[in-house]
mmCIF file of C-alpha atoms in Angstrom:
data_model
loop_
_atom_site.group_PDB
_atom_site.id
_atom_site.type_symbol
_atom_site.label_atom_id
_atom_site.label_comp_id
_atom_site.label_asym_id
_atom_site.label_seq_id
_atom_site.Cartn_x
_atom_site.Cartn_y
_atom_site.Cartn_z
ATOM 1 C CA UNK A 1 40.647 -1.071 157.500
ATOM 2 C CA UNK A 2 40.374 2.578 156.478
ATOM 3 C CA UNK A 3 41.912 5.392 158.521
ATOM 4 C CA UNK A 4 41.612 9.148 158.247
ATOM 5 C CA UNK A 5 45.231 10.360 158.298
ATOM 6 C CA UNK A 6 45.373 14.076 159.053
ATOM 7 C CA UNK A 7 48.552 15.890 157.979
ATOM 8 C CA UNK A 8 50.147 19.275 158.549
ATOM 9 C CA UNK A 9 49.048 20.961 155.319
ATOM 10 C CA UNK A 10 51.903 23.459 155.472
ATOM 11 C CA UNK A 11 54.366 20.560 155.073
ATOM 12 C CA UNK A 12 52.935 19.040 151.889
ATOM 13 C CA UNK A 13 56.204 19.369 149.930
ATOM 14 C CA UNK A 14 58.135 17.566 152.638
ATOM 15 C CA UNK A 15 55.552 14.802 152.793
ATOM 16 C CA UNK A 16 55.596 14.365 149.007
ATOM 17 C CA UNK A 17 59.379 14.065 149.179
ATOM 18 C CA UNK A 18 59.069 11.366 151.844
ATOM 19 C CA UNK A 19 56.758 9.372 149.617
ATOM 20 C CA UNK A 20 58.981 9.758 146.555
ATOM 21 C CA UNK A 21 62.302 9.093 148.310
ATOM 22 C CA UNK A 22 61.406 6.533 150.966
ATOM 23 C CA UNK A 23 57.838 5.341 150.226
ATOM 24 C CA UNK A 24 56.805 6.646 153.620
ATOM 25 C CA UNK A 25 54.115 9.043 154.825
ATOM 26 C CA UNK A 26 55.042 10.926 157.990
ATOM 27 C CA UNK A 27 52.939 11.983 160.956
ATOM 28 C CA UNK A 28 53.844 14.681 163.457
ATOM 29 C CA UNK A 29 53.948 14.834 167.270
ATOM 30 C CA UNK A 30 56.981 12.595 166.922
ATOM 31 C CA UNK A 31 59.327 13.628 169.746
ATOM 32 C CA UNK A 32 59.017 10.075 171.099
ATOM 33 C CA UNK A 33 58.781 6.712 169.353
ATOM 34 C CA UNK A 34 55.621 4.646 169.584
ATOM 35 C CA UNK A 35 57.819 1.795 170.796
ATOM 36 C CA UNK A 36 58.514 3.797 173.938
ATOM 37 C CA UNK A 37 56.526 2.183 176.769
ATOM 38 C CA UNK A 38 55.649 5.638 178.119
ATOM 39 C CA UNK A 39 54.784 7.136 174.722
ATOM 40 C CA UNK A 40 51.382 8.520 175.738
ATOM 41 C CA UNK A 41 52.513 10.135 178.978
ATOM 42 C CA UNK A 42 55.743 11.580 177.588
ATOM 43 C CA UNK A 43 54.094 12.908 174.407
ATOM 44 C CA UNK A 44 51.350 14.577 176.431
ATOM 45 C CA UNK A 45 53.942 16.111 178.754
ATOM 46 C CA UNK A 46 56.367 17.232 176.017
ATOM 47 C CA UNK A 47 53.703 19.010 173.945
ATOM 48 C CA UNK A 48 51.846 20.275 177.026
ATOM 49 C CA UNK A 49 48.610 18.698 175.895
ATOM 50 C CA UNK A 50 45.610 19.029 178.210
ATOM 51 C CA UNK A 51 44.392 15.507 177.387
ATOM 52 C CA UNK A 52 45.855 12.255 176.067
ATOM 53 C CA UNK A 53 43.574 12.259 172.998
ATOM 54 C CA UNK A 54 46.336 13.098 170.485
ATOM 55 C CA UNK A 55 48.890 10.479 171.678
ATOM 56 C CA UNK A 56 46.091 7.917 171.997
ATOM 57 C CA UNK A 57 45.101 8.658 168.410
ATOM 58 C CA UNK A 58 48.703 8.265 167.252
ATOM 59 C CA UNK A 59 48.824 4.912 169.039
ATOM 60 C CA UNK A 60 46.358 3.614 166.427
ATOM 61 C CA UNK A 61 49.431 3.180 164.241
ATOM 62 C CA UNK A 62 50.063 0.042 166.330
ATOM 63 C CA UNK A 63 46.846 -1.405 164.879
ATOM 64 C CA UNK A 64 47.921 -0.984 161.257
ATOM 65 C CA UNK A 65 48.030 -4.076 159.084
ATOM 66 C CA UNK A 66 49.242 -4.818 155.588
ATOM 67 C CA UNK A 67 46.840 -3.431 152.936
ATOM 68 C CA UNK A 68 45.097 -1.037 155.343
ATOM 69 C CA UNK A 69 44.280 2.258 153.636
ATOM 70 C CA UNK A 70 45.162 5.745 154.856
ATOM 71 C CA UNK A 71 42.807 8.420 153.523
ATOM 72 C CA UNK A 72 44.812 11.663 153.508
ATOM 73 C CA UNK A 73 42.651 14.810 153.185
ATOM 74 C CA UNK A 74 43.898 17.949 151.395
ATOM 75 C CA UNK A 75 46.788 16.055 149.848
ATOM 76 C CA UNK A 76 48.548 16.474 147.459
ATOM 77 C CA UNK A 77 46.734 19.836 147.412
ATOM 78 C CA UNK A 78 43.732 21.556 148.950
ATOM 79 C CA UNK A 79 40.435 19.937 147.982
ATOM 80 C CA UNK A 80 42.063 16.645 146.969
ATOM 81 C CA UNK A 81 42.724 13.350 148.738
ATOM 82 C CA UNK A 82 45.277 10.574 148.453
ATOM 83 C CA UNK A 83 44.860 6.927 149.402
ATOM 84 C CA UNK A 84 48.008 5.259 150.765
ATOM 85 C CA UNK A 85 48.220 1.455 151.060
ATOM 86 C CA UNK A 86 50.097 0.333 154.189
ATOM 87 C CA UNK A 87 53.101 -1.927 153.582
ATOM 88 C CA UNK A 88 53.247 -4.635 156.256
ATOM 89 C CA UNK A 89 51.816 -5.203 159.732
ATOM 90 C CA UNK A 90 52.936 -3.087 162.671
ATOM 91 C CA UNK A 91 55.778 -2.906 163.747
ATOM 92 C CA UNK A 92 57.237 -3.718 160.299
ATOM 93 C CA UNK A 93 55.266 -0.875 158.696
ATOM 94 C CA UNK A 94 56.452 1.701 161.252
ATOM 95 C CA UNK A 95 59.736 3.561 161.592
ATOM 96 C CA UNK A 96 60.608 6.353 163.975
ATOM 97 C CA UNK A 97 62.947 8.521 161.912
ATOM 98 C CA UNK A 98 65.246 10.610 164.070
ATOM 99 C CA UNK A 99 66.036 14.165 163.011
ATOM 100 C CA UNK A 100 62.968 14.801 160.856
ATOM 101 C CA UNK A 101 62.013 18.496 160.743
ATOM 102 C CA UNK A 102 58.792 19.717 162.369
ATOM 103 C CA UNK A 103 58.664 16.557 164.522
ATOM 104 C CA UNK A 104 57.431 14.485 161.556
ATOM 105 C CA UNK A 105 59.210 11.438 162.965
ATOM 106 C CA UNK A 106 56.417 8.850 162.785
ATOM 107 C CA UNK A 107 56.971 7.119 159.433
ATOM 108 C CA UNK A 108 54.415 4.740 157.922
ATOM 109 C CA UNK A 109 55.699 2.553 155.087
ATOM 110 C CA UNK A 110 53.387 2.439 152.085
ATOM 111 C CA UNK A 111 53.465 0.204 149.001
ATOM 112 C CA UNK A 112 51.270 2.337 146.756
ATOM 113 C CA UNK A 113 49.576 5.727 146.735
ATOM 114 C CA UNK A 114 46.561 6.781 144.646
ATOM 115 C CA UNK A 115 45.716 10.400 143.946
ATOM 116 C CA UNK A 116 49.145 12.052 143.921
ATOM 117 C CA UNK A 117 48.360 13.640 140.553
ATOM 118 C CA UNK A 118 45.243 15.294 141.954
ATOM 119 C CA UNK A 119 42.822 12.817 140.376
ATOM 120 C CA UNK A 120 40.627 12.334 143.483
ATOM 121 C CA UNK A 121 38.524 15.325 144.519
ATOM 122 C CA UNK A 122 37.289 15.570 148.103
ATOM 123 C CA UNK A 123 33.995 16.749 146.636
ATOM 124 C CA UNK A 124 33.232 13.614 144.656
ATOM 125 C CA UNK A 125 29.770 12.297 145.545
ATOM 126 C CA UNK A 126 31.231 8.969 146.724
ATOM 127 C CA UNK A 127 32.965 10.793 149.578
ATOM 128 C CA UNK A 128 30.069 12.973 150.722
ATOM 129 C CA UNK A 129 29.429 10.916 153.867
ATOM 130 C CA UNK A 130 33.086 11.300 154.895
ATOM 131 C CA UNK A 131 33.459 14.929 153.831
ATOM 132 C CA UNK A 132 30.385 15.955 155.811
ATOM 133 C CA UNK A 133 32.103 14.789 159.006
ATOM 134 C CA UNK A 134 35.631 15.936 158.188
ATOM 135 C CA UNK A 135 35.380 18.998 160.431
ATOM 136 C CA UNK A 136 35.057 16.742 163.473
ATOM 137 C CA UNK A 137 37.927 14.436 162.454
ATOM 138 C CA UNK A 138 40.630 16.570 164.026
ATOM 139 C CA UNK A 139 42.811 13.908 165.608
ATOM 140 C CA UNK A 140 45.813 12.575 163.658
ATOM 141 C CA UNK A 141 44.478 9.071 162.982
ATOM 142 C CA UNK A 142 40.839 7.943 163.164
ATOM 143 C CA UNK A 143 39.321 4.734 161.864
ATOM 144 C CA UNK A 144 36.557 5.245 159.272
ATOM 145 C CA UNK A 145 34.319 2.196 159.720
ATOM 146 C CA UNK A 146 31.494 3.680 157.660
ATOM 147 C CA UNK A 147 33.761 4.207 154.627
ATOM 148 C CA UNK A 148 35.178 0.680 154.304
ATOM 149 C CA UNK A 149 33.095 -0.394 151.300
ATOM 150 C CA UNK A 150 33.296 2.947 149.471
ATOM 151 C CA UNK A 151 37.075 3.390 149.702
ATOM 152 C CA UNK A 152 37.799 -0.274 148.957
ATOM 153 C CA UNK A 153 35.634 -0.031 145.839
ATOM 154 C CA UNK A 154 37.400 3.167 144.731
ATOM 155 C CA UNK A 155 40.789 1.470 145.061
ATOM 156 C CA UNK A 156 39.555 -1.479 142.976
ATOM 157 C CA UNK A 157 38.350 0.919 140.290
ATOM 158 C CA UNK A 158 41.710 2.719 140.242
ATOM 159 C CA UNK A 159 43.563 -0.594 139.989
ATOM 160 C CA UNK A 160 41.378 -1.574 137.058
ATOM 161 C CA UNK A 161 41.757 1.793 135.328
ATOM 162 C CA UNK A 162 44.804 3.813 136.494
ATOM 163 C CA UNK A 163 43.669 6.793 134.390
ATOM 164 C CA UNK A 164 40.344 7.064 136.213
ATOM 165 C CA UNK A 165 39.600 10.372 137.937
ATOM 166 C CA UNK A 166 37.076 10.982 140.702
ATOM 167 C CA UNK A 167 36.250 14.589 139.930
ATOM 168 C CA UNK A 168 34.176 17.130 141.802
ATOM 169 C CA UNK A 169 30.547 16.078 141.551
ATOM 170 C CA UNK A 170 27.431 18.015 140.658
ATOM 171 C CA UNK A 171 24.144 17.915 142.555
ATOM 172 C CA UNK A 172 22.831 15.549 139.867
ATOM 173 C CA UNK A 173 25.677 13.120 140.655
ATOM 174 C CA UNK A 174 24.824 13.280 144.345
ATOM 175 C CA UNK A 175 21.095 12.714 143.819
ATOM 176 C CA UNK A 176 21.795 9.832 141.429
ATOM 177 C CA UNK A 177 23.950 8.168 144.086
ATOM 178 C CA UNK A 178 21.233 8.616 146.714
ATOM 179 C CA UNK A 179 18.674 7.122 144.339
ATOM 180 C CA UNK A 180 20.889 4.095 143.652
ATOM 181 C CA UNK A 181 21.377 3.541 147.395
ATOM 182 C CA UNK A 182 17.633 3.788 147.978
ATOM 183 C CA UNK A 183 16.935 1.231 145.244
ATOM 184 C CA UNK A 184 19.640 -1.120 146.569
ATOM 185 C CA UNK A 185 18.031 -0.916 150.007
ATOM 186 C CA UNK A 186 14.595 -1.648 148.536
ATOM 187 C CA UNK A 187 15.992 -4.659 146.652
ATOM 188 C CA UNK A 188 17.499 -5.972 149.890
ATOM 189 C CA UNK A 189 14.163 -5.593 151.689
ATOM 190 C CA UNK A 190 12.318 -7.412 148.899
ATOM 191 C CA UNK A 191 14.764 -10.316 149.226
ATOM 192 C CA UNK A 192 13.719 -10.612 152.885
ATOM 193 C CA UNK A 193 10.036 -11.153 152.054
ATOM 194 C CA UNK A 194 8.543 -14.637 151.819
ATOM 195 C CA UNK A 195 8.010 -15.713 148.188
ATOM 196 C CA UNK A 196 4.232 -16.105 148.505
ATOM 197 C CA UNK A 197 1.404 -17.243 150.762
ATOM 198 C CA UNK A 198 0.687 -14.066 152.718
ATOM 199 C CA UNK A 199 -0.533 -10.498 152.312
ATOM 200 C CA UNK A 200 3.060 -9.349 152.763
ATOM 201 C CA UNK A 201 5.002 -11.471 150.297
ATOM 202 C CA UNK A 202 7.047 -10.833 147.165
ATOM 203 C CA UNK A 203 4.272 -12.221 144.973
ATOM 204 C CA UNK A 204 1.780 -9.845 146.620
ATOM 205 C CA UNK A 205 4.087 -6.857 146.019
ATOM 206 C CA UNK A 206 4.206 -7.685 142.315
ATOM 207 C CA UNK A 207 0.458 -8.248 142.165
ATOM 208 C CA UNK A 208 -0.235 -4.904 143.815
ATOM 209 C CA UNK A 209 2.082 -3.117 141.378
ATOM 210 C CA UNK A 210 0.353 -4.703 138.373
ATOM 211 C CA UNK A 211 -3.061 -3.642 139.663
ATOM 212 C CA UNK A 212 -1.819 -0.083 140.003
ATOM 213 C CA UNK A 213 -0.813 -0.149 136.335
ATOM 214 C CA UNK A 214 -4.396 -0.830 135.296
ATOM 215 C CA UNK A 215 -4.737 -4.618 135.342
ATOM 216 C CA UNK A 216 -7.542 -6.631 136.907
ATOM 217 C CA UNK A 217 -6.678 -9.918 138.610
ATOM 218 C CA UNK A 218 -8.470 -12.922 137.089
ATOM 219 C CA UNK A 219 -6.858 -15.734 139.090
ATOM 220 C CA UNK A 220 -3.731 -16.874 140.915
ATOM 221 C CA UNK A 221 -1.661 -20.048 140.478
ATOM 222 C CA UNK A 222 -3.025 -21.204 137.134
ATOM 223 C CA UNK A 223 -1.832 -24.609 135.854
ATOM 224 C CA UNK A 224 -2.871 -25.993 132.480
ATOM 225 C CA UNK A 225 -1.853 -29.602 133.211
ATOM 226 C CA UNK A 226 0.767 -29.533 130.426
ATOM 227 C CA UNK A 227 3.681 -27.921 132.323
ATOM 228 C CA UNK A 228 2.205 -24.491 131.688
ATOM 229 C CA UNK A 229 2.140 -22.333 134.795
ATOM 230 C CA UNK A 230 1.332 -18.734 135.714
ATOM 231 C CA UNK A 231 1.488 -17.262 139.205
ATOM 232 C CA UNK A 232 -0.935 -14.509 138.154
ATOM 233 C CA UNK A 233 -3.430 -14.114 135.334
ATOM 234 C CA UNK A 234 -4.631 -10.574 134.698
ATOM 235 C CA UNK A 235 -6.695 -8.707 132.187
ATOM 236 C CA UNK A 236 -6.110 -5.132 131.203
ATOM 237 C CA UNK A 237 -8.838 -2.697 132.171
ATOM 238 C CA UNK A 238 -7.700 0.096 129.875
ATOM 239 C CA UNK A 239 -5.171 0.718 127.099
ATOM 240 C CA UNK A 240 -2.612 2.794 129.031
ATOM 241 C CA UNK A 241 1.036 2.040 128.403
ATOM 242 C CA UNK A 242 2.417 -0.757 130.584
ATOM 243 C CA UNK A 243 6.018 -1.857 131.211
ATOM 244 C CA UNK A 244 4.933 -5.459 131.814
ATOM 245 C CA UNK A 245 3.768 -6.553 128.370
ATOM 246 C CA UNK A 246 4.137 -6.180 124.651
ATOM 247 C CA UNK A 247 0.565 -5.754 123.475
ATOM 248 C CA UNK A 248 -2.760 -6.005 125.334
ATOM 249 C CA UNK A 249 -5.493 -8.365 126.650
ATOM 250 C CA UNK A 250 -4.672 -11.237 129.026
ATOM 251 C CA UNK A 251 -1.346 -11.167 130.811
ATOM 252 C CA UNK A 252 0.194 -14.336 132.268
ATOM 253 C CA UNK A 253 2.866 -13.617 134.876
ATOM 254 C CA UNK A 254 5.613 -15.760 136.398
ATOM 255 C CA UNK A 255 7.170 -14.366 139.604
ATOM 256 C CA UNK A 256 10.597 -15.571 140.755
ATOM 257 C CA UNK A 257 12.259 -14.506 144.002
ATOM 258 C CA UNK A 258 15.731 -15.355 142.702
ATOM 259 C CA UNK A 259 19.235 -14.047 143.277
ATOM 260 C CA UNK A 260 21.968 -13.842 140.668
ATOM 261 C CA UNK A 261 20.459 -15.138 137.423
ATOM 262 C CA UNK A 262 17.095 -16.541 136.338
ATOM 263 C CA UNK A 263 17.097 -19.331 133.756
ATOM 264 C CA UNK A 264 14.600 -20.122 130.992
ATOM 265 C CA UNK A 265 12.283 -22.372 133.059
ATOM 266 C CA UNK A 266 9.842 -19.560 133.886
ATOM 267 C CA UNK A 267 9.817 -18.411 130.258
ATOM 268 C CA UNK A 268 9.066 -21.945 129.042
ATOM 269 C CA UNK A 269 6.187 -22.262 131.535
ATOM 270 C CA UNK A 270 4.614 -19.114 130.112
ATOM 271 C CA UNK A 271 5.198 -20.154 126.492
ATOM 272 C CA UNK A 272 3.367 -23.440 127.134
ATOM 273 C CA UNK A 273 0.372 -21.818 128.786
ATOM 274 C CA UNK A 274 0.176 -19.015 126.201
ATOM 275 C CA UNK A 275 0.202 -21.543 123.342
ATOM 276 C CA UNK A 276 -2.550 -23.484 125.110
ATOM 277 C CA UNK A 277 -4.724 -20.389 125.490
ATOM 278 C CA UNK A 278 -3.998 -18.905 122.051
ATOM 279 C CA UNK A 279 -7.127 -20.249 120.384
ATOM 280 C CA UNK A 280 -9.371 -18.931 123.169
ATOM 281 C CA UNK A 281 -8.004 -15.522 124.113
ATOM 282 C CA UNK A 282 -5.185 -13.175 122.968
ATOM 283 C CA UNK A 283 -2.422 -13.391 125.578
ATOM 284 C CA UNK A 284 0.970 -12.047 126.524
ATOM 285 C CA UNK A 285 3.510 -13.017 129.156
ATOM 286 C CA UNK A 286 5.805 -11.401 131.705
ATOM 287 C CA UNK A 287 8.512 -12.812 133.976
ATOM 288 C CA UNK A 288 9.306 -10.753 137.070
ATOM 289 C CA UNK A 289 12.452 -11.772 138.949
ATOM 290 C CA UNK A 290 14.517 -10.268 141.762
ATOM 291 C CA UNK A 291 17.621 -11.647 140.049
ATOM 292 C CA UNK A 292 20.175 -9.291 138.526
ATOM 293 C CA UNK A 293 19.812 -10.823 135.069
ATOM 294 C CA UNK A 294 18.423 -13.615 132.899
ATOM 295 C CA UNK A 295 20.358 -16.286 131.037
ATOM 296 C CA UNK A 296 20.949 -15.822 127.329
ATOM 297 C CA UNK A 297 18.633 -18.755 126.603
ATOM 298 C CA UNK A 298 15.868 -17.195 128.682
ATOM 299 C CA UNK A 299 16.232 -13.844 126.929
ATOM 300 C CA UNK A 300 16.255 -15.452 123.464
ATOM 301 C CA UNK A 301 13.121 -17.506 124.160
ATOM 302 C CA UNK A 302 11.352 -14.522 125.684
ATOM 303 C CA UNK A 303 12.158 -12.278 122.729
ATOM 304 C CA UNK A 304 10.881 -14.842 120.254
ATOM 305 C CA UNK A 305 7.640 -15.369 122.223
ATOM 306 C CA UNK A 306 7.032 -11.681 122.961
ATOM 307 C CA UNK A 307 7.431 -12.127 126.720
ATOM 308 C CA UNK A 308 8.511 -9.140 128.777
ATOM 309 C CA UNK A 309 11.375 -9.627 131.282
ATOM 310 C CA UNK A 310 11.641 -7.521 134.447
ATOM 311 C CA UNK A 311 14.748 -7.988 136.616
ATOM 312 C CA UNK A 312 15.313 -6.827 140.200
ATOM 313 C CA UNK A 313 16.779 -3.462 139.254
ATOM 314 C CA UNK A 314 13.907 -2.632 136.881
ATOM 315 C CA UNK A 315 11.323 -3.779 139.421
ATOM 316 C CA UNK A 316 12.664 -1.554 142.227
ATOM 317 C CA UNK A 317 12.588 1.466 139.916
ATOM 318 C CA UNK A 318 8.977 0.735 138.958
ATOM 319 C CA UNK A 319 8.016 0.351 142.632
ATOM 320 C CA UNK A 320 9.790 3.592 143.555
ATOM 321 C CA UNK A 321 8.229 5.521 140.669
ATOM 322 C CA UNK A 322 4.779 4.248 141.570
ATOM 323 C CA UNK A 323 5.213 5.092 145.259
ATOM 324 C CA UNK A 324 6.398 8.626 144.462
ATOM 325 C CA UNK A 325 3.522 9.126 142.040
ATOM 326 C CA UNK A 326 1.032 8.046 144.702
ATOM 327 C CA UNK A 327 2.575 10.383 147.275
ATOM 328 C CA UNK A 328 2.400 13.260 144.812
ATOM 329 C CA UNK A 329 -1.277 12.531 144.059
ATOM 330 C CA UNK A 330 -2.095 12.405 147.777
ATOM 331 C CA UNK A 331 -0.302 15.697 148.396
ATOM 332 C CA UNK A 332 -2.195 17.320 145.512
ATOM 333 C CA UNK A 333 -5.547 16.043 146.819
ATOM 334 C CA UNK A 334 -4.761 17.339 150.329
ATOM 335 C CA UNK A 335 -3.854 20.735 148.873
ATOM 336 C CA UNK A 336 -7.140 20.852 146.947
ATOM 337 C CA UNK A 337 -9.053 20.088 150.134
ATOM 338 C CA UNK A 338 -7.274 22.904 151.964
ATOM 339 C CA UNK A 339 -8.023 25.355 149.138
ATOM 340 C CA UNK A 340 -11.658 24.260 149.140
ATOM 341 C CA UNK A 341 -11.810 24.806 152.879
ATOM 342 C CA UNK A 342 -12.831 21.243 153.680
#
């Protein structure tokens, strides 16, 4: 789990010393130990707190488990964060250290800390969802459910490359991240569609996209009786550039609603049917798959036969580009109507 761990920024030097000397990060409001049965009541009374929100927040320390991550804002310096990995389950990870100055008696044992050299900026685009809510995260310890995947991935990246830095991002970085998230969401939604057989299927989505790129549908589900197979057969209506073929004329398309990797079966089906049709009509082929990639054999056969390969990532970008282009055209037409007074 990921927790926002708010510190007293004026005590950064003391906290750094605690990490260096004892591998512990300290939290304040520590007049009483968490192992005191009346911790909440006595903490609220001692610090004259109007509510029990602060001691209740501190009690989240009792939920800490080995490998949980503490996200510490404005540490080691302003505008930076550190990520501390908890060492052991509570109560092994907790120590109430008597005599600590400024009531920083609540000690959390940590096995590793990332960011102590200032290599993680709070303004990196990966943290924008957290940073936008930081002003409301005023209690000492708050669980960050919505940041689990992001922070875990950042830690993995830092483990893989200790010299990595998450620097302050530009607006371009932010927009690129939003675009990637949008495309990931679209890919997920496409995986939920039925493969074929209805007006709202993956095959129909691909067909509609091809028509918008200037193709005319000739037939669906074409079999040549010799293991050649095409889900769609189209003919090009004009000579505009297309991402689905190398060349022009008839286009035979295989559509695969796969995950992971697509093998060479679809490519071989197209090769067979294209060879069969070669003496009658010039033809090209295209395999569209939701999979992340194609096998090396599939790519080699496709390259040799001049067959275009579109994976899930490329398909979502084409769908998004087409949708945005349509929206822009509609907006322009509406503006023209307004100007014309219609």
